[in-house]
Coordinates of C-alpha atoms in Angstrom, one line a residue:
Chain A
M24 CA 18.6 -35.0 22.8
R25 CA 15.4 -34.0 21.0
S26 CA 15.2 -36.9 18.6
G27 CA 12.1 -38.6 19.9
N28 CA 11.2 -40.2 16.6
K29 CA 10.8 -43.8 17.8
K30 CA 7.2 -45.0 17.8
T31 CA 7.0 -46.2 21.4
K32 CA 9.0 -44.4 24.0
P33 CA 9.7 -45.8 27.5
L34 CA 7.5 -44.3 30.1
G35 CA 10.4 -42.8 32.0
Q36 CA 11.5 -40.9 28.9
V37 CA 8.0 -39.5 28.4
I38 CA 7.8 -38.3 31.9
T39 CA 11.2 -36.5 31.6
A40 CA 10.0 -34.9 28.4
V41 CA 6.7 -33.8 30.0
K42 CA 8.6 -32.4 32.9
K43 CA 11.0 -30.6 30.6
N44 CA 8.0 -29.0 28.8
K45 CA 6.1 -28.2 32.0
S46 CA 6.0 -24.5 31.4
F47 CA 4.4 -25.0 27.9
Y48 CA 1.5 -26.9 29.5
F49 CA 1.0 -24.0 31.8
M50 CA 1.0 -21.6 28.9
L51 CA -1.7 -23.7 27.2
L52 CA -3.9 -23.8 30.2
P53 CA -5.9 -20.5 29.8
A54 CA -6.7 -21.1 26.1
V55 CA -7.6 -24.8 26.8
L56 CA -9.9 -23.7 29.7
F57 CA -11.7 -21.2 27.6
L58 CA -12.2 -23.7 24.7
L59 CA -13.3 -26.3 27.2
V60 CA -16.0 -24.1 28.7
F61 CA -17.2 -22.2 25.6
S62 CA -16.6 -24.7 22.8
Y63 CA -16.6 -28.2 24.3
L64 CA -19.2 -27.8 27.1
P65 CA -21.8 -26.7 24.5
M66 CA -21.1 -29.9 22.6
F67 CA -21.7 -32.0 25.7
N68 CA -22.3 -31.5 29.4
L69 CA -24.4 -33.1 32.0
K70 CA -26.2 -30.0 33.2
S71 CA -27.8 -28.9 30.0
G72 CA -26.9 -31.7 27.7
G73 CA -25.2 -30.0 24.8
V74 CA -26.1 -31.3 21.3
L75 CA -27.9 -34.2 22.9
L76 CA -30.7 -31.8 23.7
A77 CA -31.8 -32.4 20.1
F78 CA -33.1 -35.8 21.3
K79 CA -34.6 -34.7 24.6
H80 CA -37.7 -32.9 25.8
Y81 CA -36.2 -29.7 27.3
R82 CA -37.6 -28.5 30.6
F83 CA -36.6 -25.3 32.3
N84 CA -34.7 -25.7 35.6
T85 CA -34.4 -29.5 35.1
S86 CA -31.2 -31.4 34.9
F87 CA -30.5 -32.8 31.5
L88 CA -30.4 -36.3 32.9
D89 CA -34.0 -36.0 34.1
M90 CA -35.3 -34.8 30.8
E91 CA -37.2 -37.4 28.8
W92 CA -35.7 -38.8 25.6
V93 CA -37.9 -38.1 22.5
G94 CA -35.9 -39.8 19.8
L95 CA -36.2 -38.0 16.4
K96 CA -39.3 -36.2 17.4
W97 CA -37.8 -32.7 16.9
F98 CA -36.4 -33.6 13.5
V99 CA -39.8 -34.9 12.4
K100 CA -41.5 -31.8 13.7
L101 CA -39.0 -29.7 11.9
F102 CA -39.6 -31.4 8.5
N103 CA -43.4 -31.0 9.0
Q104 CA -43.1 -27.3 9.3
N105 CA -43.9 -25.3 6.2
D106 CA -41.8 -22.5 7.6
F107 CA -38.7 -24.7 7.7
W108 CA -38.9 -25.5 3.9
R109 CA -39.5 -21.8 3.2
V110 CA -36.4 -20.7 5.0
L111 CA -34.4 -23.6 3.6
R112 CA -35.4 -22.5 0.1
N113 CA -34.4 -18.9 1.0
T114 CA -31.1 -20.1 2.4
L115 CA -30.3 -22.1 -0.7
I116 CA -31.3 -19.2 -3.1
I117 CA -29.2 -16.7 -1.2
S118 CA -26.2 -19.0 -0.8
F119 CA -26.2 -19.8 -4.6
G120 CA -26.5 -16.2 -5.3
H121 CA -23.4 -15.6 -3.2
L122 CA -21.6 -18.4 -5.0
M123 CA -22.5 -16.9 -8.3
I124 CA -21.8 -13.3 -7.4
S125 CA -19.7 -12.9 -4.2
F126 CA -17.3 -15.7 -5.0
P127 CA -16.2 -14.6 -8.5
A128 CA -16.3 -10.8 -7.6
P129 CA -13.0 -10.6 -5.8
I130 CA -11.3 -12.7 -8.6
I131 CA -12.5 -10.3 -11.3
L132 CA -11.6 -7.2 -9.2
A133 CA -8.1 -8.6 -8.4
L134 CA -7.5 -9.3 -12.1
M135 CA -8.5 -5.8 -12.9
M136 CA -6.4 -4.2 -10.2
N137 CA -3.5 -6.3 -11.3
E138 CA -3.6 -4.6 -14.7
V139 CA -3.1 -1.2 -13.0
R140 CA 0.6 -0.5 -13.6
R141 CA 1.2 2.3 -11.2
E142 CA 1.7 1.0 -7.7
K143 CA 0.3 4.1 -6.0
V144 CA -2.9 4.0 -8.0
K145 CA -3.3 0.4 -7.1
R146 CA -2.8 1.1 -3.4
F147 CA -5.2 4.0 -3.5
F148 CA -8.0 1.7 -4.9
Q149 CA -7.1 -1.0 -2.4
T150 CA -7.4 1.4 0.5
I151 CA -10.9 2.4 -0.5
F152 CA -12.1 -1.1 -1.5
T153 CA -11.0 -2.8 1.7
F154 CA -12.4 -0.4 4.3
P155 CA -16.0 -1.5 4.5
N156 CA -14.8 -5.0 5.5
F157 CA -13.9 -3.7 8.9
L158 CA -17.4 -2.3 9.7
S159 CA -20.1 -4.3 11.3
W160 CA -23.2 -5.2 9.3
I161 CA -25.1 -3.0 11.7
I162 CA -23.1 0.0 10.5
V163 CA -23.3 -1.1 6.9
A164 CA -27.1 -1.5 7.2
G165 CA -27.2 2.0 8.8
I166 CA -25.3 3.4 5.8
L167 CA -27.6 1.6 3.4
R168 CA -30.6 3.1 5.1
G169 CA -29.2 6.5 4.5
M170 CA -29.2 5.7 0.8
L171 CA -32.3 3.4 0.4
L172 CA -35.0 4.4 2.8
T173 CA -38.0 6.2 1.4
D174 CA -36.6 9.5 2.7
G175 CA -33.1 8.4 1.8
T176 CA -30.9 10.0 -0.8
I177 CA -31.7 7.8 -3.8
N178 CA -35.4 8.4 -3.3
T179 CA -34.8 12.1 -2.8
V180 CA -33.1 12.1 -6.2
L181 CA -35.9 10.0 -7.8
A182 CA -38.5 12.3 -6.4
Q183 CA -36.6 15.3 -7.7
M184 CA -36.7 13.8 -11.1
G185 CA -40.4 13.4 -10.8
M186 CA -40.3 9.6 -10.3
E187 CA -42.1 7.6 -7.7
R188 CA -40.3 6.7 -4.4
V189 CA -39.4 3.1 -4.0
S190 CA -39.3 1.4 -0.6
F191 CA -36.2 -0.6 -1.5
L192 CA -35.7 -2.3 1.9
T193 CA -39.2 -3.7 2.1
N194 CA -39.8 -4.3 -1.6
L195 CA -39.7 -8.0 -2.5
D196 CA -38.2 -7.3 -5.9
W197 CA -35.3 -5.2 -4.5
I198 CA -34.3 -6.9 -1.3
R199 CA -32.4 -9.8 -2.7
P200 CA -30.4 -7.8 -5.2
I201 CA -29.6 -5.5 -2.2
I202 CA -28.4 -8.4 -0.2
F203 CA -26.1 -9.6 -3.0
S204 CA -24.8 -6.2 -3.9
S205 CA -24.2 -5.0 -0.3
A206 CA -22.3 -8.2 0.4
V207 CA -20.0 -7.4 -2.6
W208 CA -19.8 -3.8 -1.5
K209 CA -18.6 -4.8 2.0
N210 CA -16.4 -7.9 1.3
V211 CA -15.0 -7.8 -2.2
G212 CA -12.0 -5.6 -1.4
W213 CA -10.9 -7.8 1.4
G214 CA -11.4 -10.8 -0.8
T215 CA -9.0 -9.4 -3.5
I216 CA -6.1 -9.2 -1.0
I217 CA -5.6 -13.0 -1.0
Y218 CA -5.7 -13.1 -4.8
L219 CA -3.4 -10.1 -5.3
A220 CA -0.9 -11.8 -2.9
T221 CA -1.1 -15.0 -4.9
I222 CA -0.6 -13.1 -8.1
A223 CA 2.4 -11.3 -6.6
G224 CA 3.8 -14.8 -5.9
I225 CA 3.7 -15.9 -9.6
D226 CA 7.2 -16.2 -11.1
S227 CA 7.7 -13.0 -13.1
S228 CA 9.8 -15.0 -15.7
Q229 CA 6.5 -16.6 -16.8
Y230 CA 5.2 -13.1 -17.7
E231 CA 8.4 -12.3 -19.5
A232 CA 8.3 -15.5 -21.5
A233 CA 4.7 -14.7 -22.4
L234 CA 5.7 -11.2 -23.5
I235 CA 8.5 -12.5 -25.7
D236 CA 6.1 -14.9 -27.3
G237 CA 4.0 -11.9 -28.1
A238 CA 1.1 -12.9 -25.8
S239 CA -1.7 -10.3 -25.6
R240 CA -2.9 -8.9 -22.3
W241 CA -5.8 -11.2 -22.4
Q242 CA -3.6 -14.2 -23.2
R243 CA -1.3 -13.4 -20.3
I244 CA -4.3 -13.3 -17.9
R245 CA -5.7 -16.5 -19.4
Y246 CA -2.5 -18.5 -19.5
V247 CA -0.3 -17.1 -16.7
T248 CA -2.4 -15.2 -14.1
W249 CA -5.4 -17.5 -14.0
P250 CA -3.5 -20.8 -13.6
G251 CA -1.6 -19.0 -10.9
I252 CA -4.6 -18.2 -8.8
K253 CA -6.8 -21.2 -9.6
G254 CA -5.6 -23.1 -6.6
T255 CA -6.5 -20.3 -4.2
A256 CA -9.9 -19.9 -5.9
T257 CA -10.6 -23.6 -5.5
I258 CA -9.8 -23.6 -1.8
L259 CA -12.1 -20.6 -1.2
L260 CA -14.8 -22.3 -3.3
V261 CA -14.6 -25.5 -1.2
L262 CA -14.8 -23.5 2.0
Q263 CA -17.8 -21.5 0.7
V264 CA -19.6 -24.7 -0.3
G265 CA -19.0 -25.9 3.2
S266 CA -21.1 -23.0 4.5
I267 CA -24.0 -23.2 2.1
L268 CA -26.5 -23.4 4.9
N269 CA -25.2 -20.3 6.6
A270 CA -26.0 -17.6 4.0
G271 CA -24.9 -14.8 6.2
F272 CA -26.9 -14.4 9.4
D273 CA -25.0 -11.2 10.4
Q274 CA -26.0 -9.4 7.3
I275 CA -29.6 -10.7 6.9
F276 CA -30.5 -10.1 10.5
Q277 CA -30.0 -6.3 9.9
L278 CA -32.0 -6.4 6.6
T279 CA -35.0 -8.6 7.4
N280 CA -38.2 -6.9 8.4
D281 CA -42.0 -7.6 8.7
L282 CA -42.5 -6.9 5.0
N283 CA -39.7 -8.8 3.4
Y284 CA -39.0 -11.7 5.8
K285 CA -40.9 -14.2 3.7
I286 CA -38.2 -14.2 1.0
V287 CA -35.3 -13.1 3.2
D288 CA -35.4 -15.1 6.3
I289 CA -32.7 -17.9 6.3
L290 CA -32.3 -20.9 8.4
D291 CA -30.3 -19.1 11.1
I292 CA -32.8 -16.4 11.4
Y293 CA -35.6 -19.0 11.7
L294 CA -33.6 -20.7 14.5
Y295 CA -33.0 -17.4 16.3
K296 CA -36.7 -16.6 16.2
Y297 CA -37.6 -20.1 17.3
A298 CA -35.0 -20.0 20.2
F299 CA -35.9 -16.6 21.6
G300 CA -39.3 -15.7 20.2
K301 CA -42.8 -16.8 21.1
G302 CA -43.2 -20.6 21.7
A303 CA -39.4 -21.1 22.1
N304 CA -38.5 -24.7 21.5
Y305 CA -34.9 -25.5 22.6
G306 CA -35.1 -29.1 21.4
L307 CA -36.2 -28.2 17.9
V308 CA -33.6 -25.4 17.6
T309 CA -30.8 -27.7 18.7
A310 CA -31.9 -30.4 16.3
A311 CA -32.0 -28.0 13.4
G312 CA -28.6 -26.6 14.4
L313 CA -27.1 -30.1 14.5
L314 CA -28.6 -31.0 11.2
K315 CA -27.2 -27.8 9.7
S316 CA -23.6 -28.4 10.9
V317 CA -23.8 -32.1 9.7
V318 CA -25.0 -31.0 6.2
N319 CA -22.4 -28.2 6.0
F320 CA -19.6 -30.4 7.1
S321 CA -20.6 -33.2 4.6
L322 CA -20.8 -30.7 1.8
L323 CA -17.3 -29.5 2.8
L324 CA -15.9 -33.0 2.7
T325 CA -17.7 -33.8 -0.6
A326 CA -16.5 -30.6 -2.3
N327 CA -13.0 -31.3 -1.0
H328 CA -13.1 -34.8 -2.3
I329 CA -14.3 -33.7 -5.8
V330 CA -11.5 -31.1 -5.9
K331 CA -8.9 -33.7 -4.9
K332 CA -10.2 -36.1 -7.6
M333 CA -9.8 -33.3 -10.1
G334 CA -6.1 -33.1 -9.1
Q335 CA -6.4 -29.7 -7.4
E336 CA -5.0 -28.5 -4.2
S337 CA -7.5 -29.1 -1.5
V338 CA -8.4 -27.8 2.0
L339 CA -8.1 -30.9 4.1
Chain B
M18 CA 24.6 -7.0 -11.6
K19 CA 22.9 -3.7 -11.9
L20 CA 22.0 -4.4 -15.5
L21 CA 20.5 -7.7 -14.6
K22 CA 18.3 -6.2 -11.9
K23 CA 17.0 -3.5 -14.2
K24 CA 16.1 -6.1 -16.8
N25 CA 14.1 -8.1 -14.2
T26 CA 12.1 -5.3 -12.7
S27 CA 11.1 -3.7 -16.0
G28 CA 10.0 -6.8 -17.8
S29 CA 7.4 -4.6 -19.5
S30 CA 10.1 -2.8 -21.5
F31 CA 9.9 -5.7 -23.9
Y32 CA 6.6 -4.6 -24.8
S33 CA 5.3 -1.5 -26.5
Y34 CA 1.8 -0.5 -25.6
S35 CA -0.6 -0.6 -28.5
V36 CA -3.6 1.7 -28.8
G37 CA -5.8 -1.2 -27.9
D38 CA -3.8 -1.7 -24.7
K39 CA -4.2 2.0 -23.8
I40 CA -8.0 1.8 -24.4
A41 CA -8.2 -1.3 -22.2
D42 CA -6.2 0.5 -19.5
F43 CA -8.6 3.3 -19.6
I44 CA -11.6 1.1 -19.4
I45 CA -10.2 -0.7 -16.4
L46 CA -9.3 2.5 -14.6
A47 CA -12.7 3.9 -15.3
L48 CA -14.5 0.8 -13.9
L49 CA -12.3 0.8 -10.8
A50 CA -13.0 4.5 -10.3
L51 CA -16.7 3.9 -10.7
F52 CA -16.6 1.2 -8.1
A53 CA -14.5 3.4 -5.7
F54 CA -17.2 6.0 -6.1
T55 CA -20.0 3.5 -5.1
I56 CA -18.0 2.8 -2.0
I57 CA -17.2 6.3 -1.0
F58 CA -20.5 7.9 -1.8
P59 CA -22.6 6.1 0.8
F60 CA -20.1 7.3 3.5
Y61 CA -20.2 10.8 2.2
N62 CA -24.0 10.6 2.1
M63 CA -24.1 9.4 5.7
I64 CA -21.9 12.2 6.9
I65 CA -23.9 14.9 5.0
L66 CA -27.2 13.5 6.3
S67 CA -25.8 13.5 9.9
L68 CA -24.9 17.2 9.4
S69 CA -28.3 18.2 8.0
D70 CA -31.0 19.7 10.1
Y71 CA -34.6 19.7 9.1
A72 CA -34.3 22.8 7.0
S73 CA -31.5 21.5 4.8
S74 CA -32.8 18.0 4.6
S75 CA -36.2 19.2 3.3
K76 CA -34.5 21.0 0.5
T77 CA -33.7 18.0 -1.6
A78 CA -30.7 19.3 -3.5
M79 CA -28.9 19.9 -0.3
K80 CA -28.4 16.2 0.2
L81 CA -25.9 16.0 -2.6
I82 CA -24.2 19.3 -2.2
P83 CA -23.5 20.3 1.4
K84 CA -24.7 23.7 2.5
D85 CA -25.8 25.0 5.9
L86 CA -24.3 22.1 7.8
S87 CA -25.3 21.9 11.4
L88 CA -24.2 19.9 14.4
V89 CA -27.7 19.7 15.8
N90 CA -28.1 15.9 15.3
Y91 CA -24.9 15.3 17.2
K92 CA -26.0 17.6 20.0
I93 CA -29.2 15.6 20.3
I94 CA -27.6 12.2 20.4
F95 CA -24.8 13.3 22.9
S96 CA -27.5 14.8 25.2
D97 CA -28.5 11.2 25.8
P98 CA -26.6 9.5 28.6
K99 CA -27.3 6.2 26.9
L100 CA -24.9 7.0 24.1
L101 CA -22.0 7.9 26.3
S102 CA -22.6 4.9 28.5
S103 CA -22.7 2.6 25.5
I104 CA -19.4 4.0 24.2
Y105 CA -17.9 3.4 27.6
V106 CA -19.2 -0.2 27.6
S107 CA -17.8 -0.8 24.1
L108 CA -14.4 0.6 25.1
F109 CA -14.4 -1.5 28.3
V110 CA -15.3 -4.7 26.5
T111 CA -12.8 -4.0 23.7
V112 CA -9.9 -3.1 26.0
V113 CA -10.4 -6.0 28.5
G114 CA -11.3 -8.4 25.7
V115 CA -8.2 -7.6 23.6
V116 CA -5.8 -7.8 26.6
M117 CA -7.2 -11.1 27.7
S118 CA -7.3 -12.5 24.1
M119 CA -3.8 -11.4 23.4
G120 CA -2.5 -13.0 26.6
T121 CA -4.1 -16.4 25.9
T122 CA -3.3 -16.3 22.2
I123 CA 0.4 -15.5 22.7
L124 CA 0.8 -18.2 25.4
A125 CA -1.1 -20.9 23.4
G126 CA 0.6 -19.9 20.2
Y127 CA 4.0 -20.1 21.7
A128 CA 3.4 -23.5 23.4
L129 CA 1.9 -25.0 20.2
S130 CA 4.9 -23.8 18.2
R131 CA 7.2 -26.0 20.3
K132 CA 7.5 -29.2 18.4
S133 CA 9.2 -31.2 21.2
M134 CA 6.2 -31.0 23.5
P135 CA 4.8 -34.5 24.2
G136 CA 1.1 -34.8 23.2
R137 CA 1.4 -31.8 20.9
K138 CA -0.6 -33.5 18.1
W139 CA -3.6 -34.1 20.5
V140 CA -3.5 -30.5 21.7
M141 CA -3.5 -29.3 18.1
L142 CA -6.5 -31.5 17.4
F143 CA -8.2 -30.1 20.6
F144 CA -7.7 -26.6 19.1
I145 CA -8.8 -27.4 15.6
I146 CA -12.0 -29.3 16.3
P147 CA -14.0 -26.2 17.4
M148 CA -13.2 -24.6 14.0
F149 CA -15.4 -27.3 12.4
F150 CA -17.9 -28.3 15.1
S151 CA -19.9 -26.4 17.6
G152 CA -22.7 -27.2 20.0
G153 CA -25.0 -24.8 18.2
L154 CA -26.9 -21.8 19.4
I155 CA -29.0 -23.1 22.3
P156 CA -26.5 -25.5 23.9
W157 CA -24.0 -22.6 23.9
Y158 CA -26.6 -20.1 25.2
L159 CA -27.4 -22.5 28.1
V160 CA -23.8 -23.0 29.0
V161 CA -23.2 -19.2 29.2
T162 CA -26.4 -18.6 31.2
N163 CA -25.7 -21.5 33.5
L164 CA -22.4 -19.9 34.4
G165 CA -24.4 -17.0 35.7
L166 CA -23.2 -14.6 33.1
N167 CA -26.6 -13.4 32.1
N168 CA -26.8 -9.6 32.0
S169 CA -23.1 -9.3 32.8
L170 CA -20.5 -7.7 30.6
W171 CA -18.4 -10.8 31.1
A172 CA -21.0 -12.6 28.9
I173 CA -19.7 -10.4 26.0
I174 CA -16.0 -10.7 26.9
L175 CA -15.4 -14.3 27.9
P176 CA -17.0 -16.5 25.2
S177 CA -14.8 -15.0 22.5
I178 CA -11.5 -14.8 24.3
V179 CA -10.0 -17.6 22.2
N180 CA -10.2 -17.4 18.5
V181 CA -8.5 -20.5 17.2
F182 CA -7.8 -18.9 13.9
Y183 CA -5.6 -16.3 15.6
V184 CA -3.9 -18.9 17.8
I185 CA -2.8 -20.7 14.6
L186 CA -1.6 -17.5 13.0
M187 CA 0.4 -16.8 16.1
K188 CA 1.8 -20.3 16.2
N189 CA 2.8 -20.2 12.5
Y190 CA 4.6 -16.9 13.0
F191 CA 6.5 -18.2 16.1
N192 CA 7.5 -21.3 14.0
T193 CA 9.4 -19.0 11.6
I194 CA 11.7 -17.8 14.4
P195 CA 15.0 -19.7 14.2
D196 CA 15.4 -22.2 17.0
S197 CA 19.0 -21.3 17.4
L198 CA 17.9 -17.9 18.8
L199 CA 15.8 -19.4 21.5
E200 CA 18.4 -22.1 22.2
A201 CA 21.0 -19.4 22.9
A202 CA 18.8 -17.8 25.5
R203 CA 18.1 -21.1 27.1
M204 CA 21.8 -21.8 27.3
D205 CA 22.1 -18.5 29.2
G206 CA 19.8 -20.0 31.8
A207 CA 16.5 -18.2 30.7
T208 CA 13.3 -20.0 31.6
E209 CA 10.7 -20.6 28.9
W210 CA 8.7 -17.6 30.2
Q211 CA 11.8 -15.4 29.9
V212 CA 12.6 -16.7 26.4
L213 CA 9.0 -15.8 25.4
I214 CA 9.0 -12.3 26.9
R215 CA 12.6 -11.3 26.1
V216 CA 13.4 -13.1 22.8
V217 CA 10.2 -14.2 21.0
L218 CA 7.8 -11.2 21.6
P219 CA 10.2 -8.5 20.4
I220 CA 10.7 -10.4 17.2
A221 CA 7.0 -11.1 16.8
K222 CA 5.9 -7.5 16.9
P223 CA 4.4 -7.5 13.4
I224 CA 2.1 -10.4 14.1
L225 CA 1.2 -9.1 17.6
A226 CA 0.2 -5.8 16.0
T227 CA -1.8 -7.5 13.3
I228 CA -3.7 -9.8 15.6
A229 CA -4.3 -7.0 18.2
L230 CA -5.8 -4.8 15.5
F231 CA -8.0 -7.6 14.2
L232 CA -9.1 -8.3 17.8
I233 CA -9.9 -4.6 18.3
V234 CA -12.1 -4.6 15.2
D235 CA -13.8 -7.9 16.3
K236 CA -14.6 -6.7 19.8
W237 CA -15.7 -3.2 18.8
N238 CA -18.1 -4.6 16.2
D239 CA -19.5 -7.4 18.4
W240 CA -23.2 -7.1 19.1
W241 CA -24.4 -10.7 19.1
T242 CA -23.5 -11.7 22.6
A243 CA -24.8 -8.5 24.0
K244 CA -28.1 -9.0 22.0
L245 CA -28.5 -12.4 23.7
F246 CA -27.3 -11.8 27.2
I247 CA -27.6 -8.1 28.1
Q248 CA -30.9 -6.7 29.3
D249 CA -30.0 -3.5 31.1
S250 CA -29.7 -0.5 28.8
D251 CA -26.7 0.8 30.7
K252 CA -24.8 -2.3 29.9
M253 CA -25.5 -2.1 26.2
P254 CA -22.5 -1.7 23.8
L255 CA -22.6 0.9 21.1
Q256 CA -23.3 -1.5 18.2
L257 CA -26.4 -2.9 19.9
L258 CA -27.6 0.6 20.8
I259 CA -27.3 1.6 17.2
R260 CA -29.1 -1.6 16.1
N261 CA -32.0 -0.8 18.5
V262 CA -32.2 2.8 17.4
V263 CA -31.5 2.7 13.7
I264 CA -32.5 -0.8 12.6
E265 CA -35.1 -2.1 15.0
S266 CA -36.4 1.4 16.0
S267 CA -37.1 -0.2 19.4
M268 CA -35.2 2.6 21.2
D269 CA -34.9 6.3 21.0
I270 CA -31.8 8.3 21.3
G271 CA -31.8 11.8 22.6
S272 CA -35.6 11.8 22.8
E273 CA -35.7 14.3 25.8
K274 CA -33.7 16.9 24.0
A275 CA -35.5 16.2 20.8
Q276 CA -38.9 16.6 22.6
A277 CA -37.7 19.9 24.1
M278 CA -36.7 21.1 20.7
K279 CA -40.0 20.0 19.2
N280 CA -41.8 21.9 22.0
S281 CA -40.0 25.0 21.0
K282 CA -41.1 24.4 17.4
V283 CA -37.8 23.3 16.0
L284 CA -38.3 20.7 13.3
L285 CA -36.1 17.6 13.5
N286 CA -34.5 15.4 10.9
P287 CA -34.9 11.9 12.3
L288 CA -32.8 10.3 9.5
G289 CA -30.0 12.7 10.3
I290 CA -30.1 11.8 14.0
Q291 CA -29.8 8.1 13.1
M292 CA -26.9 8.8 10.7
A293 CA -25.1 10.8 13.4
S294 CA -25.1 7.7 15.6
V295 CA -23.8 5.5 12.8
V296 CA -21.0 8.0 12.2
V297 CA -20.0 7.8 15.9
A298 CA -19.6 4.0 15.6
T299 CA -17.7 4.2 12.3
L300 CA -15.1 6.8 13.5
P301 CA -13.0 4.5 15.7
I302 CA -12.6 2.0 12.9
L303 CA -11.7 4.8 10.5
F304 CA -9.0 6.0 12.9
I305 CA -7.3 2.6 13.2
Y306 CA -7.7 1.8 9.6
P307 CA -4.3 3.2 8.5
L308 CA -2.6 1.0 11.0
L309 CA -4.7 -2.0 10.0
Q310 CA -3.9 -1.5 6.3
K311 CA -0.2 -1.2 7.0
H312 CA -0.2 -4.6 8.6
F313 CA -2.5 -6.7 6.5
S314 CA -1.0 -5.3 3.2
K315 CA 2.4 -6.6 4.4
G316 CA 0.9 -10.0 3.7
I317 CA 1.8 -11.3 7.2
L318 CA -1.6 -12.6 7.7
L319 CA -1.9 -14.1 4.3
G320 CA 1.5 -15.6 4.4
S321 CA 0.6 -17.6 7.4
L322 CA -2.9 -18.3 6.2
K323 CA -1.6 -20.5 3.5
E324 CA 0.1 -23.0 5.9

């Protein structure tokens, strides 16, 4: 009855199938409506235009159709702005930092945790390491302030030892290391879970064979564990490459301030300021947002393609 | 049989640990312990600071070793109606948001798990596209304001009702339920709604709990939509209040009580007041963390993630 594998089905048959599945379409309705309104309307709608706003001159209280087309004006304006190149540079530096630090960190931690033989000890560490993941960056920034402000604990200790206080959160030498290390602090434990699950899925006979062959601990990691998690690591790497222009708005929005913004503000912060700050320019922000998602998506496809060529499991 | 099992589980018995191995074990444990310390200490520090009045915060050594703890900072922040109202807003947004999200996610997940539905491929595509493309900040902002949601709590709740990632997790879990079970209920004359409620949901409890917990965390931690759309301070969720007080310093909390104390020559510990409000926002997450951990460590989430 349910073998509808033929390419073209007669219309009557389709209608009966649709009728039979009527209740499923009703079940889809709420989710489809919400997606339509909050995901698809922003892509395109006649009232405010959606992404096409990138090519129009935005006017308040005017229908999208009555706004004047400006071609690539906002893209040109964007490229002519020194601030744009500055935040782009910051975005790339911070993203590459994350690729170098936040990406390998959970792999290393998972390999270390996997060497802990007692299950209870492993679970104890996992419990502690994973917790910060569930806090918002606002909370984490608050916790960081308790440690790092000039009247925070680290400075209290420094002062007690007769050293000078350091304003970590505004100091240009400190803020990027703080961004990288706090990202690891918050996310690494959660990141290890997927690797530990993958390691748990490795056939234990491989380890036994390695042991019989007299493989050392390092050799077992190198020749059994690592090949086992390489596929997972590649997928996560591809996904991270596909979000290079993001660089973590949630985190940086809590850590940027008047003294460090020059080396901290990333593209998304710049867009936020341009959207809701002085001299708001909706066309420019939409253009930059469009550019950002196009670049991110192309990078994702490119990385995916390279990975496929190398014969690895890929995302898409 | 017994023998075989034993051999399998204790593969390490082939191997006698050398001195080098024991040293390596020790180094690994030491490093893990050190990292655990760097995670725990800032929390400990936050709690101690929140419990320190001016007198103990000015004596530097007190910060590392607690002594003379006081609840004065908590008294100050809870004297401010803004804190209680923001907690109420956060609870409201979380409860209503989670209930609505669970409803839509369950229904969509169940429908998408039915392979016989005509047009299923297109519907899947419709769900997946928003994972990769979005209109961007301003177009999205304009849609929400054009709906008249500005300065309304619904602006916080509605835009994030559907998280496609959770819909797909739900669908994958439903797919693992054997069809014969559902077919049997249908034979007994149950409608699809009855099949969902009486057969599918009781089996799917683990994934329901997992997704509900993740939704609770998501909604409790959300501040971004409130930042964009909420202007009235009595509609502000807790996270945004804390952002304004602790990070932006654009708002005060408990300033009346603090001023009264200042007038009576009591010295305050501003950092302690800030930390007390951060502690208040951390506690709910801490309370549900054991439940969360129970579920994600079962690997349910990850098992379905791989598909």
